[in-house]
Amino acid sequence: MAPRHSTLLLTVATACLASLASAADLIVHVQSAANAPVEDAIVYAVPASPPAPAAGLKYSIDQVNREFVPRINVVQTGTAVRFPNSDNIRHSVYSFSPAKVFTMKLYAGKSADAVVFDKAGLVVLGCNIHDLMVSWLLVVDTPYFARTDHDGTAMFSRLPPGDYTLRTWHEPMTEDQQGAEALHVDAGAGALTHTVHIGTP
Amino acid sequence: MIRFRSLRVRMVVFLVALLGIVQAAEFLLTNDASYSAARNKIEDEFSVGQRVFARVLQQNSERLSQAASVLASDFAFREAIATGDTGTLLSALENQGARINAKAVLYVDLKGQVIADTLRPDIPPHAFEFPELIARARTGSVASTTDLLHGQAYQLIAVPVKAPVTIGWIVVCFPLDLALAQDLRQLTGLDVSFANEQQGRWNIFATTLPAAVADTLRTGLPDYADALDTRVLQLPEGQQQMRLVPLADDAHVAAVLQRPIASAMASFRTLRATLVVLGFLSLAISIAGSVLIALSITRPIELLLAAVKRIRRGDYSEEISVPREDEIGALAQGMEHMRTGIAEREQQILKLAYEDPLTQLPNRSQFALELEQGITQARTRGRSLAIMVMDLDRFKYVNDSLGHGVGDHVLREVGSRLRLMQGDIGCVARLGGDEFALLVHESDVAAVIGVAHRIIKALEVPIIYDGQPLDVGTSIGIAMFPAHGDKSETLVRNADIAMYVAKRTRSGCAVYEKNYDTSQQEHLSLLGELRHAVEHDELRLHYQPKVDLHSATVGACEALLRWNHPRRGVVPPAAFIPFAEHTGYIKVLSRWVLEEAVRQLGAWRREGLLLQVSVNLSARDLLNRELPETIAAILAQHQVPASALCLEITESGFMEDPTHALRVLERLAEIGLQLSIDDYGTGYSSLSYLMKLPAKELKIDRSFVSHVSGDADLRTIVSSTIEMGHRLGMKVVAEGVEDSESYALLRELGCDTAQGYYMSPPLPPEAFQAWLEGRLPTAEPISVARWDRSPCAPSPDAAQQQTARDRTG
C-alpha cells in the first residue's frame, strides 16, 4: 500500500448520521479509496470538550525479536507506557516526535521506568540501536478510540451522547493527514454505523 | 636506358634494386599494419579509459552515497534535524557535510521544501530545484544525479533522514572539481575536463589540461550533440582522441575525455623509427652481402677471363686455379684441362713441325732454325761452323726391294747411331728420304773430316733386320761457315753438292770446293744441252773391239757414247751420264744408243760385216718393262737378229731392284739377246745373283785387269774369276788390257776375250771399220806392229776416259 500522505483524504460517510440517544454503540468501517477494508487503522472520537488527562492509566509496548509489539498503538493522554524488553539484547527506544521526545535505554530482563505521554499527538518510536524497529503510538485526548480489525471495523460501545470529532489515522499518515469529521451522538441512539474512507479519492 | 656492361655491376644493381623494393614493401606493409594496430590499440586504450572513467564515477557516487547514508543515520544528527531549530539544523548539516567533504548540504522535508541550505543559509524555505531526485529517493533509499546548481556542476546525492520513519532528505552536493578530474585522470590515463554547453558556448568547470589547452578545447569543441559523436578532435596542439561522456544530459553537462594522438602513438613512432633503422640496416647488410656474392661470382670469372686472354696470347704457363666446389670451380677445372690440353697439343704440333716422326730427330725446318742460330752464334763469336749433308748409299735399293718397313728400320737405326754421336755434333737432323744433315761446332776442317769418318765408320757396321745384315754406306758432304757461305741455304746447298761429289768419287766424304759448284752448275745447264744434243745429232757412238783370245779374231765390239759439244768439245760420259740417270733422261739416251747401235749393226751386216755389238744399259733401263719390246722393235726395224746385240749390265744396276730387273733380263734373254755382266768384282759380286742371271758373259773389271801382269794377287783373282765364269758356263771378258804382258797372261789363264787400249781405243764407226779392215778378213795373231798403225794412239787422258766410260754402265 502506497498512500499519498500529502493528499490523504478522509471521507466520512454520513448516511446514517442521526441524533443519538445517550450511550450509543458506534461501528466504524474504514475503507480505502477502492472500498477495501483497512486493518489496523485507528479511529478515535474526541468530545467537543475534551476530558482531563487520565491518571493511573498504564500501557505496555514490548520488544520481541527486534520488533515493537504491538506496532500500532493508541493511548489516552496521560497514560504511562512501559517498554518491558522481552529480547535478551539491549534496545534504546527513542522518539523525536513533538508530542513526546525521549530516549530510554532498555536492558535485557530489567524493567525500565514507564514513560508518561501527557500530550496528544503522533509519536513515532524507534530504536537507536536497531534502525528497522518502528512503532506508532497515537496519543489522543479521549478515552474513545478503537483499532480496526481484519474487516476494517472499529467498535465503540456505550459512547455518551454529545458532539465529537471523529478522526481516523493509519500508518504512515502524519498528524496533519488525519481525517476529521464531526459526529453527534444522540442519547439513546442505539447502535450507529459509520464508514470512513481513507486514501486518495 | 642505362646499360651495364659489367656482369658484376649488373648483378649488384639488380640485387640492390630487388632488395630495396622488398625492404620498402616490407617497411610499408609493416608500417601500415603497425599503424593500424597502434590506432586500434589507442582506440582500445581509450575505450578502456572511458569504461574505467564511467566505473570510477559510479563508484565515486556510490562511495559518496554510502558516506551520506552513514551520515544521515547518525543519531545525534537525526535528533538535531528532528528536534532542532533551523540554526541547529544548518550547523548540523555543515558539520556533517564537512565530514565527507561535501561542498554543500541541503535539507529537504517531506513536502519537497528546502528547509536549510548550507550554501545559502539565509534563504527562506522554498521548493527544491530537483524534485525528481527526491521522487527517486522516495522510492529507493538513496538517489543521485549530476546537475548544475547555482551555476556550478555538482553531483547531488539525496539520502532520507529517518526518525525512524523518513522525515525528510538531506541532499549532499559534491562539485565536479579539479581534484576529481585529477583522480580520474590518474586512474584512466586520460585528460578529464568537466564542461557545460549553453547555446553553443562551452564552460569548463575543471580540467586536468594545462590552461592554454583547456582554452583551445573550450573554443574547439563543437556543440553538445555533435560533440557526442566526435571521436577525433582537431586542436591547434594536434589531433586529440576524444569522448564526450554525458553527466547531465538535459543541462548539457559532460565530461570530456581526451588524449593527444601524438602521445598515444609515441610508442608506434618509436617502433617505426626502429623499423626504419632496421630496414636501412638490413638493406645495407643485404647490399653488402649481394655485392660480396656478386664479387664472389664475378671475381673468379675475371680470373678466368684473364686466363683466357693469356691462353689467347699463347701463354700456357700459368695454372688456372679457382678452388671452388660450384659450377665456376668446375668451369675453371674444365678450362685448366683445356689449357694443359692445348699446351700439350701445341707441343705436339711443334714437335710435328720440327721433329721427324720416324727418327725423332729434328726435321728440315728445325735444322734450318738451329743452323741460323748456329750461324748467328758463330758470327758473334768469330768462329767457324761446319755442316754436313749425308745420304745413304743403296738406300733406295733397300727400300724398294725389301720394303718400306725395312727402309724405315734402316733410317731409325741410322738416326739412333747418329744421335749417339751427338756429343761431337751440334745437331743431327733428317732432311727427308735418306738424307740427313749435321751441324758441327768445329772450326778445324780436319777435325770435321775426322767426325765425318767416324760417322762413316759407325754406319759401316751392318744394320741387322730380321736376323739379316743390311749393309748401308754413306756419302757425306761438308760445307764450312763462313768459308763456304754465310747463309744457311747456301751452306746446305754447298754441302749437298759436296755430298754428290763424295758419292761420285766414292770417297766417303768431300769438303765443298768452289769448282764443285760450277760443275754442278754445268750439270744443271747440261740437261737442256743434252736434249739439244739428242735432237741435233751431237752424240756419237764409238766402238772398241773385243778380241777373241783363242782365235785372235774380232767378233764383237762395245759401243761407247761420245758427245761432241759444239763449244766444249768432247764431253766425257762421266760428266753427263750420272746427271742423265738422276733426271731420268737416261731413258732417252739409252734408246738413242740402242737405236744407233742397232742401226750401225744393221749397216755393217748389210756390208757383210757380221759383228756382235755390246751396249751398256743403265740400272734404270732394267726397270723399264717395255724395254724388251722396244729393243725387239728396233732390231726388227733394222733386220738385225737378237743374237747380234749384247746388253752389258752392272751388278749394282741389277741390284737396285732385282725382282723387276730379273724379270726384264729374262725376257731379254728369251728374245735372244746376249747379256753380259759388266764391271764384275767392284760391287757386291753376289754369287747368288750371279747364278740367277741369264748372262752368257762376264766382264772382269779393269781395276783387276790393267795391272794383272805385275801383281800375283790380282792374277789369282782374275784366274779364279775366269775359272768361276767358265764353271758357270759363261764366257769371260777382260777389259782394260793395256799391255802385251797382260794380253799374254790372260790368254794363258784361259780368258776368252780381251778388250783394251792395247788392242784399240774406242773408235768412231768409220775408223773402227778401217781398223777392222786392216785386221780382217784374216784371223791372224795380233802383232804389236799392226797396233802402231792404229789411227788413235792411247792419249794421256785415255785412262780418265776409260774410268768415265765405266760410269756409262
JSON list of N, CA and C in Angstrom, two decimals, chain B residues 154-177:
[
{"chain": "B", "resi": 154, "resn": "TYR", "atom": "N", "xyz": [27.44, 19.91, -10.04]},
{"chain": "B", "resi": 154, "resn": "TYR", "atom": "CA", "xyz": [27.56, 19.13, -8.80]},
{"chain": "B", "resi": 154, "resn": "TYR", "atom": "C", "xyz": [27.06, 17.73, -9.03]},
{"chain": "B", "resi": 155, "resn": "GLN", "atom": "N", "xyz": [27.59, 16.86, -8.19]},
{"chain": "B", "resi": 155, "resn": "GLN", "atom": "CA", "xyz": [26.99, 15.56, -8.07]},
{"chain": "B", "resi": 155, "resn": "GLN", "atom": "C", "xyz": [26.13, 15.67, -6.82]},
{"chain": "B", "resi": 156, "resn": "LEU", "atom": "N", "xyz": [24.81, 15.44, -7.02]},
{"chain": "B", "resi": 156, "resn": "LEU", "atom": "CA", "xyz": [23.86, 15.64, -5.91]},
{"chain": "B", "resi": 156, "resn": "LEU", "atom": "C", "xyz": [23.39, 14.28, -5.44]},
{"chain": "B", "resi": 157, "resn": "ILE", "atom": "N", "xyz": [23.45, 14.06, -4.12]},
{"chain": "B", "resi": 157, "resn": "ILE", "atom": "CA", "xyz": [23.02, 12.78, -3.57]},
{"chain": "B", "resi": 157, "resn": "ILE", "atom": "C", "xyz": [21.98, 13.05, -2.48]},
{"chain": "B", "resi": 158, "resn": "ALA", "atom": "N", "xyz": [20.82, 12.42, -2.70]},
{"chain": "B", "resi": 158, "resn": "ALA", "atom": "CA", "xyz": [19.74, 12.61, -1.71]},
{"chain": "B", "resi": 158, "resn": "ALA", "atom": "C", "xyz": [19.64, 11.37, -0.84]},
{"chain": "B", "resi": 159, "resn": "VAL", "atom": "N", "xyz": [19.67, 11.57, 0.46]},
{"chain": "B", "resi": 159, "resn": "VAL", "atom": "CA", "xyz": [19.61, 10.45, 1.41]},
{"chain": "B", "resi": 159, "resn": "VAL", "atom": "C", "xyz": [18.45, 10.75, 2.39]},
{"chain": "B", "resi": 160, "resn": "PRO", "atom": "N", "xyz": [17.59, 9.77, 2.66]},
{"chain": "B", "resi": 160, "resn": "PRO", "atom": "CA", "xyz": [16.49, 10.03, 3.59]},
{"chain": "B", "resi": 160, "resn": "PRO", "atom": "C", "xyz": [16.99, 10.15, 5.05]},
{"chain": "B", "resi": 161, "resn": "VAL", "atom": "N", "xyz": [16.32, 10.93, 5.78]},
{"chain": "B", "resi": 161, "resn": "VAL", "atom": "CA", "xyz": [16.60, 11.04, 7.22]},
{"chain": "B", "resi": 161, "resn": "VAL", "atom": "C", "xyz": [15.44, 10.34, 7.92]},
{"chain": "B", "resi": 162, "resn": "LYS", "atom": "N", "xyz": [15.77, 9.33, 8.74]},
{"chain": "B", "resi": 162, "resn": "LYS", "atom": "CA", "xyz": [14.73, 8.51, 9.34]},
{"chain": "B", "resi": 162, "resn": "LYS", "atom": "C", "xyz": [14.71, 8.72, 10.85]},
{"chain": "B", "resi": 163, "resn": "ALA", "atom": "N", "xyz": [13.43, 8.85, 11.35]},
{"chain": "B", "resi": 163, "resn": "ALA", "atom": "CA", "xyz": [13.36, 9.08, 12.78]},
{"chain": "B", "resi": 163, "resn": "ALA", "atom": "C", "xyz": [12.16, 8.37, 13.42]},
{"chain": "B", "resi": 164, "resn": "PRO", "atom": "N", "xyz": [12.07, 7.11, 13.29]},
{"chain": "B", "resi": 164, "resn": "PRO", "atom": "CA", "xyz": [12.87, 6.24, 12.44]},
{"chain": "B", "resi": 164, "resn": "PRO", "atom": "C", "xyz": [12.25, 6.14, 11.07]},
{"chain": "B", "resi": 165, "resn": "VAL", "atom": "N", "xyz": [11.02, 6.73, 10.92]},
{"chain": "B", "resi": 165, "resn": "VAL", "atom": "CA", "xyz": [10.48, 6.78, 9.55]},
{"chain": "B", "resi": 165, "resn": "VAL", "atom": "C", "xyz": [11.02, 8.04, 8.91]},
{"chain": "B", "resi": 166, "resn": "THR", "atom": "N", "xyz": [10.99, 8.05, 7.54]},
{"chain": "B", "resi": 166, "resn": "THR", "atom": "CA", "xyz": [11.56, 9.16, 6.79]},
{"chain": "B", "resi": 166, "resn": "THR", "atom": "C", "xyz": [10.86, 10.45, 7.16]},
{"chain": "B", "resi": 167, "resn": "ILE", "atom": "N", "xyz": [11.67, 11.41, 7.58]},
{"chain": "B", "resi": 167, "resn": "ILE", "atom": "CA", "xyz": [11.08, 12.69, 7.92]},
{"chain": "B", "resi": 167, "resn": "ILE", "atom": "C", "xyz": [11.53, 13.76, 6.93]},
{"chain": "B", "resi": 168, "resn": "GLY", "atom": "N", "xyz": [12.50, 13.40, 6.10]},
{"chain": "B", "resi": 168, "resn": "GLY", "atom": "CA", "xyz": [12.98, 14.38, 5.11]},
{"chain": "B", "resi": 168, "resn": "GLY", "atom": "C", "xyz": [14.25, 13.83, 4.47]},
{"chain": "B", "resi": 169, "resn": "TRP", "atom": "N", "xyz": [14.89, 14.66, 3.66]},
{"chain": "B", "resi": 169, "resn": "TRP", "atom": "CA", "xyz": [16.10, 14.20, 2.95]},
{"chain": "B", "resi": 169, "resn": "TRP", "atom": "C", "xyz": [17.22, 15.22, 3.10]},
{"chain": "B", "resi": 170, "resn": "ILE", "atom": "N", "xyz": [18.38, 14.73, 3.25]},
{"chain": "B", "resi": 170, "resn": "ILE", "atom": "CA", "xyz": [19.48, 15.66, 3.10]},
{"chain": "B", "resi": 170, "resn": "ILE", "atom": "C", "xyz": [20.03, 15.43, 1.70]},
{"chain": "B", "resi": 171, "resn": "VAL", "atom": "N", "xyz": [20.36, 16.50, 1.06]},
{"chain": "B", "resi": 171, "resn": "VAL", "atom": "CA", "xyz": [20.95, 16.43, -0.28]},
{"chain": "B", "resi": 171, "resn": "VAL", "atom": "C", "xyz": [22.40, 16.90, -0.15]},
{"chain": "B", "resi": 172, "resn": "VAL", "atom": "N", "xyz": [23.33, 15.98, -0.43]},
{"chain": "B", "resi": 172, "resn": "VAL", "atom": "CA", "xyz": [24.76, 16.29, -0.31]},
{"chain": "B", "resi": 172, "resn": "VAL", "atom": "C", "xyz": [25.29, 16.67, -1.69]},
{"chain": "B", "resi": 173, "resn": "CYS", "atom": "N", "xyz": [26.01, 17.77, -1.80]},
{"chain": "B", "resi": 173, "resn": "CYS", "atom": "CA", "xyz": [26.50, 18.25, -3.10]},
{"chain": "B", "resi": 173, "resn": "CYS", "atom": "C", "xyz": [28.01, 18.15, -3.17]},
{"chain": "B", "resi": 174, "resn": "PHE", "atom": "N", "xyz": [28.45, 17.40, -4.18]},
{"chain": "B", "resi": 174, "resn": "PHE", "atom": "CA", "xyz": [29.91, 17.31, -4.42]},
{"chain": "B", "resi": 174, "resn": "PHE", "atom": "C", "xyz": [30.20, 17.99, -5.74]},
{"chain": "B", "resi": 175, "resn": "PRO", "atom": "N", "xyz": [31.04, 18.96, -5.77]},
{"chain": "B", "resi": 175, "resn": "PRO", "atom": "CA", "xyz": [31.31, 19.63, -7.04]},
{"chain": "B", "resi": 175, "resn": "PRO", "atom": "C", "xyz": [32.17, 18.75, -7.96]},
{"chain": "B", "resi": 176, "resn": "LEU", "atom": "N", "xyz": [31.98, 18.89, -9.29]},
{"chain": "B", "resi": 176, "resn": "LEU", "atom": "CA", "xyz": [32.89, 18.23, -10.26]},
{"chain": "B", "resi": 176, "resn": "LEU", "atom": "C", "xyz": [34.11, 19.13, -10.34]},
{"chain": "B", "resi": 177, "resn": "ASP", "atom": "N", "xyz": [35.07, 18.87, -9.51]},
{"chain": "B", "resi": 177, "resn": "ASP", "atom": "CA", "xyz": [36.19, 19.82, -9.40]},
{"chain": "B", "resi": 177, "resn": "ASP", "atom": "C", "xyz": [37.51, 19.19, -9.88]}
]
